Tab-separated table of C-alpha atoms in Angstrom:
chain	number	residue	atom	x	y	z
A	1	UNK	CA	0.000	0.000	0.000
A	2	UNK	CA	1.219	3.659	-0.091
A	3	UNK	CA	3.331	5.160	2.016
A	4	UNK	CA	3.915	8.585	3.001
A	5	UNK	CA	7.466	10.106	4.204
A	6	UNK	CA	6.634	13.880	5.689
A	7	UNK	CA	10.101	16.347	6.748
A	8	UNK	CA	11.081	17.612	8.627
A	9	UNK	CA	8.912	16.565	11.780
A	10	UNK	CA	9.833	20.314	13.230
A	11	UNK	CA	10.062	24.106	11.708
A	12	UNK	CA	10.897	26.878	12.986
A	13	UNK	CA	11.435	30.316	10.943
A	14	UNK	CA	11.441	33.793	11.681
A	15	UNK	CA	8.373	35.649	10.546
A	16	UNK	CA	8.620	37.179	7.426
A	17	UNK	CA	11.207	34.401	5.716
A	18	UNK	CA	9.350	31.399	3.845
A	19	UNK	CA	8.882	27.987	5.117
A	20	UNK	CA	9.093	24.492	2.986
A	21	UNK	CA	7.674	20.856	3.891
A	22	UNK	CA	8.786	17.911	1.747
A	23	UNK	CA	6.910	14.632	1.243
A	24	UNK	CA	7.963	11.617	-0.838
A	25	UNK	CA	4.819	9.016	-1.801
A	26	UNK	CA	5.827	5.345	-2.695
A	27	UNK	CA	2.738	4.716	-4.694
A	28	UNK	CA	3.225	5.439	-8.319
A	29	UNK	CA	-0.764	5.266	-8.855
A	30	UNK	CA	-1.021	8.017	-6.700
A	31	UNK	CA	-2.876	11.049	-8.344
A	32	UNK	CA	-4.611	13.436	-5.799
A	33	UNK	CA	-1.938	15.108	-2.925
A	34	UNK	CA	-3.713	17.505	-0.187
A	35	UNK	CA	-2.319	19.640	1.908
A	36	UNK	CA	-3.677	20.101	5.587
A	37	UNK	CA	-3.475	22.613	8.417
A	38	UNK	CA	-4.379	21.442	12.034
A	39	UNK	CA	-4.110	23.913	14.964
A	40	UNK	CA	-4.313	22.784	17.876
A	41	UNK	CA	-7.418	21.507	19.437
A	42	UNK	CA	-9.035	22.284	15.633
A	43	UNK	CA	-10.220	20.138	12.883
A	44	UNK	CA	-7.807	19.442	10.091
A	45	UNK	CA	-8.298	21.904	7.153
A	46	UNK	CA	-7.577	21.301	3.802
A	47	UNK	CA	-5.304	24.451	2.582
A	48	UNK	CA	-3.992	23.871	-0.975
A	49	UNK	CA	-4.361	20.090	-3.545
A	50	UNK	CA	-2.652	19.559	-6.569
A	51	UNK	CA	-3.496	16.467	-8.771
A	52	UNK	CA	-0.830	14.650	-10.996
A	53	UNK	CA	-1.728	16.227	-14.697
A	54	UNK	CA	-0.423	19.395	-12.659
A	55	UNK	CA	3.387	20.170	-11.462
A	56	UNK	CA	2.681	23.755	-9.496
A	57	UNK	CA	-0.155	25.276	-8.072
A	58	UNK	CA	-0.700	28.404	-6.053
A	59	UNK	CA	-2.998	30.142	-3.732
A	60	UNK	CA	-1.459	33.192	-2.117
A	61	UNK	CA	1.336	32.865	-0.084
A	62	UNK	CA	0.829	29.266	-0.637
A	63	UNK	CA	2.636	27.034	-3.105
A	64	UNK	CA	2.332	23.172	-3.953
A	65	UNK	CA	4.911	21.342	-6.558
A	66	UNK	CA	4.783	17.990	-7.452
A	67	UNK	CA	7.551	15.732	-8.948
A	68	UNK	CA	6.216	12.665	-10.731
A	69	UNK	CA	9.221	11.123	-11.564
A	70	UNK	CA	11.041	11.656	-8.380
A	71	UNK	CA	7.271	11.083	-6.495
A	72	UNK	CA	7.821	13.735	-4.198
A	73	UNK	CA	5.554	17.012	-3.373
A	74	UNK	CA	6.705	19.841	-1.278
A	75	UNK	CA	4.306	22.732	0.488
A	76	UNK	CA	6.126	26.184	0.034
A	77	UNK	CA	4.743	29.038	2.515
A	78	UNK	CA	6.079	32.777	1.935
A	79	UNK	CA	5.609	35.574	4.447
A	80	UNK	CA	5.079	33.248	6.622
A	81	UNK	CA	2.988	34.975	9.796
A	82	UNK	CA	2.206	33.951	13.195
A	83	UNK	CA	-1.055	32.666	12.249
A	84	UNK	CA	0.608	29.988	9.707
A	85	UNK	CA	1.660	27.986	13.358
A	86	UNK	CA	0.109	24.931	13.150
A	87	UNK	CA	1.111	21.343	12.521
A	88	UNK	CA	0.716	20.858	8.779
A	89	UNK	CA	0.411	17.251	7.084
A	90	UNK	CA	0.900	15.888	3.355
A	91	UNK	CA	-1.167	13.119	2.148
A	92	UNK	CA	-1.735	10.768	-0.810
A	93	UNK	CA	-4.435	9.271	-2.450
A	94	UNK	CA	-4.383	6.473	-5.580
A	95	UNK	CA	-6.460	6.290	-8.490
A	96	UNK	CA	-7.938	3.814	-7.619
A	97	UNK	CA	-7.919	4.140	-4.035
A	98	UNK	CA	-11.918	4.970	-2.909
A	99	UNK	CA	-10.515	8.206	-2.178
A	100	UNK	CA	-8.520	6.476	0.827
A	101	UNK	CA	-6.056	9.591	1.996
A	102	UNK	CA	-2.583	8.462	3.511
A	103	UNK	CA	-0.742	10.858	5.455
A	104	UNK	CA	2.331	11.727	6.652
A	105	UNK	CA	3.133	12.338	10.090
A	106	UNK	CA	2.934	16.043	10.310
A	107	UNK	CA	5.338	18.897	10.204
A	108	UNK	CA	5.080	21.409	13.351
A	109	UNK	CA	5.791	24.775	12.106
A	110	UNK	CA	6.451	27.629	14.565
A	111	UNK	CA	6.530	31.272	13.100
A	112	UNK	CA	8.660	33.205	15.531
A	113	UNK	CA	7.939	36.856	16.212
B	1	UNK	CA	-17.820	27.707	9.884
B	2	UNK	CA	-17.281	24.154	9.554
B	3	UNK	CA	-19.729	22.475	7.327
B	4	UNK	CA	-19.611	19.412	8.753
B	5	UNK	CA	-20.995	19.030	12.132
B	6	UNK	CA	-19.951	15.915	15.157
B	7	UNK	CA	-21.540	15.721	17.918
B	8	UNK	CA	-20.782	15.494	20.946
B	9	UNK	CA	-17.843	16.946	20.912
B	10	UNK	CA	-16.246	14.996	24.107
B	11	UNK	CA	-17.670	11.788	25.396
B	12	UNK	CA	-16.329	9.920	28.301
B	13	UNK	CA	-17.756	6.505	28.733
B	14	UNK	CA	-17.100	3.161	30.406
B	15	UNK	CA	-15.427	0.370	28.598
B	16	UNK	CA	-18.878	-1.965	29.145
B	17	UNK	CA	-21.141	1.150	27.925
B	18	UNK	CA	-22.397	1.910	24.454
B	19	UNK	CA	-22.354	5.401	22.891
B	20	UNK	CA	-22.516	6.828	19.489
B	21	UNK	CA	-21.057	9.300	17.566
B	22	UNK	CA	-22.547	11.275	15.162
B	23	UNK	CA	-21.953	13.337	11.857
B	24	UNK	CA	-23.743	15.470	9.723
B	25	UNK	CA	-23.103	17.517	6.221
B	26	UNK	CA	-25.360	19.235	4.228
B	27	UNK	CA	-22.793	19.763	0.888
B	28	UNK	CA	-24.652	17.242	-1.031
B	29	UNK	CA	-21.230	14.979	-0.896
B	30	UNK	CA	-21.598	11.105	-1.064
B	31	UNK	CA	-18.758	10.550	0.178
B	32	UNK	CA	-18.063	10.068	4.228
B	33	UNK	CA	-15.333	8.621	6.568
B	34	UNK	CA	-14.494	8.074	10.173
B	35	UNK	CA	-10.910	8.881	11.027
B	36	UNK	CA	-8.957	8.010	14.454
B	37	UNK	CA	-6.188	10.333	15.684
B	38	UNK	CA	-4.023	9.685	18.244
B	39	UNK	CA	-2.047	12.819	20.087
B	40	UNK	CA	0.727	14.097	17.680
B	41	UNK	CA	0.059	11.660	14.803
B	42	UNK	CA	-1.909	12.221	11.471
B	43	UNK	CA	-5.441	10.963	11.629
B	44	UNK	CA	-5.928	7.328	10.509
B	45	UNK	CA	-9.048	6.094	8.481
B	46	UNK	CA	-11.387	3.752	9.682
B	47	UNK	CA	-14.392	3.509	7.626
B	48	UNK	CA	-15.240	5.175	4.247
B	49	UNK	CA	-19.134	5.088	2.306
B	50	UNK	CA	-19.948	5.891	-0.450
B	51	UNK	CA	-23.671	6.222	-1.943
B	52	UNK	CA	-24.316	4.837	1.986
B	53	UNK	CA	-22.383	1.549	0.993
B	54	UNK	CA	-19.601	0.845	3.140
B	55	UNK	CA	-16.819	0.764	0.799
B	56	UNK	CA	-13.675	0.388	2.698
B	57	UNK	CA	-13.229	-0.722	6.221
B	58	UNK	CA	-9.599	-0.654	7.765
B	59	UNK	CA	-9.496	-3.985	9.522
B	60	UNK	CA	-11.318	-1.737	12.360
B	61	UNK	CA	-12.093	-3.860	15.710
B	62	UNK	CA	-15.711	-4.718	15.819
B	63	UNK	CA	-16.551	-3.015	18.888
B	64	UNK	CA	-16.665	-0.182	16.134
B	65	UNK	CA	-19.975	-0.422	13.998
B	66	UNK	CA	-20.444	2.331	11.203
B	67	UNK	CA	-23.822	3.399	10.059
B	68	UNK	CA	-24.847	5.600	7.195
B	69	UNK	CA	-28.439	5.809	7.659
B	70	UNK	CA	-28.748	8.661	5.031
B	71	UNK	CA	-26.259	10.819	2.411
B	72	UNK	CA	-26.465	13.439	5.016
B	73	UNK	CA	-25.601	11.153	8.911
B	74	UNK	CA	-23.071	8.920	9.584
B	75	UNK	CA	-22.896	7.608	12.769
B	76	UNK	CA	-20.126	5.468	14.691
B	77	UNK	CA	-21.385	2.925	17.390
B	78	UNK	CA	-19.035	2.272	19.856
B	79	UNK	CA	-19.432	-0.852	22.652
B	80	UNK	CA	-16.929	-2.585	24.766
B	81	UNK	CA	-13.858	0.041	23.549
B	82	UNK	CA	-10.758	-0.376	25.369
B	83	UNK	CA	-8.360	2.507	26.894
B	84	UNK	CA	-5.987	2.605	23.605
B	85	UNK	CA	-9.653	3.559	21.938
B	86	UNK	CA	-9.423	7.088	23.474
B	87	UNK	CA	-8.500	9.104	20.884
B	88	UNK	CA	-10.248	12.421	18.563
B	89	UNK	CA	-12.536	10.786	16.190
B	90	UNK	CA	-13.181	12.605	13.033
B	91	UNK	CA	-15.499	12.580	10.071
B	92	UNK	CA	-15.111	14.082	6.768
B	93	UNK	CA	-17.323	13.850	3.622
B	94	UNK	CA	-16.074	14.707	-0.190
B	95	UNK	CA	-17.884	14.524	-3.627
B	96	UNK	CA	-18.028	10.530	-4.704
B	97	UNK	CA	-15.293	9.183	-6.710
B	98	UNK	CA	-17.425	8.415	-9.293
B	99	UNK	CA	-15.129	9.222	-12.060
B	100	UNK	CA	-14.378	12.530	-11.261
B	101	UNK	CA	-10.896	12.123	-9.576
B	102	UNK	CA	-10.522	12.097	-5.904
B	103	UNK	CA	-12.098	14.956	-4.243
B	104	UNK	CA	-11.039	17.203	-1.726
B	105	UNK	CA	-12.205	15.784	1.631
B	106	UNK	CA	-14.148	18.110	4.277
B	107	UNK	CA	-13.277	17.983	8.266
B	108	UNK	CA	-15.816	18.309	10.605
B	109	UNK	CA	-14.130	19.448	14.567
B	110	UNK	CA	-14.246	15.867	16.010
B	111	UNK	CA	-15.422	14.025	18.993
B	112	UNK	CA	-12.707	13.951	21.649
B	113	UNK	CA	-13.366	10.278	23.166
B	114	UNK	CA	-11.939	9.283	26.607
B	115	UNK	CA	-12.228	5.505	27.776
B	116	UNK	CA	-12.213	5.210	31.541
């Protein structure tokens, strides 16, 4: 089944400078990648998806690329603010999957004043 | 606003009691799942219907029972849970697969569950 690498576990950046999380995905059949924010005590929420037929996609200060051959995606923040502290996880679903999401274990980014 | 609604949101209940949890969406998605998470991990599916057919359970324990009584409810029975049970449980709900490509999938705030 697929499996999900997330790094690093931990972030930490000053406000202001940008922030990147790196996932690989050992499913080739994987099409659909979402990104998620969680703050604490709060539901997941979805902040930014990109689906295989696409290599970049951007929202904001928000950035997804995707690597096919290398089958690795990465979640680029810019201006990063206080409010973009949260634990933020990667995850993978297969074409033929039922839409069963794999994630990785979760990045905890800090924004420091 | 979340648009997908759990309740209750904490439940504490005795390992030889039986309790439900309960989700509701109003997006018109045919699509739902219950996801575990643990403290500090990602959450973990459990159960996910589609068209109210189960379609994929997780080897889940049977003292879990899923229901999808509607497109709109989905409910989680719980009876007999152990300790390691306690956990946040979470629903979601996303358009069906149906051919259009996975779809993004909807959070509601979870049910914080403690098992005395």
């Amino acid at each position: 089944g697929e499996n999900v690498e997330q790094h690093p576990s931990t972030l930490s950046v000053q406000e202001g400078d940008s922030a990147v999380i790196k996932c690989t995905y050992s499913d080739s059949a994987s099409n659909y990648f979402p990104w998620y924010k969680q703050e604490l005590g709060k539901r997941p929420q979805l902040i930014i998806d990109i689906r295989s037929n696409v290599g970049e996609k951007k929202d904001q200060r928000i950035a997804v690329t995707l690597n096919k051959t290398a089958k690795h995606f990465s979640l680029h923040i810019t201006e990063t603010q206080p409010e973009d502290s949260a634990v933020y996880f990667c995850a993978a679903s297969g074409f033929l999957g039922a839409q069963k999401l794999v994630f990785g274990q979760g990045t905890r980014l800090t924004i420091n004043p | 606003d979340t648009e997908v609604t759990q309740t209750p949101k904490h439940l504490v209940m005795g390992m030889t009691n039986k309790k439900s949890l309960k989700c509701e969406q109003h997006m018109g998605h045919r699509a739902m799942y219950w996801y575990k998470q643990k403290a500090k991990k990602p959450p973990e599916l459990m159960f996910v219907y589609s068209y109210e057919k189960l379609s994929i359970n997780e080897s889940v324990p049977s003292r879990f029972s899923p229901e999808c009584p509607n497109s709109s409810l989905l409910n989680l029975h719980l009876h007999a849970l152990q300790p390691e049970d306690s956990a946040l449980y979470l629903c979601a709900s996303s358009q069906a697969y149906a051919g259009l490509g996975n779809q993004p999938q909807h959070f509601g705030d979870g049910t914080r569950l403690s098992i005395l």
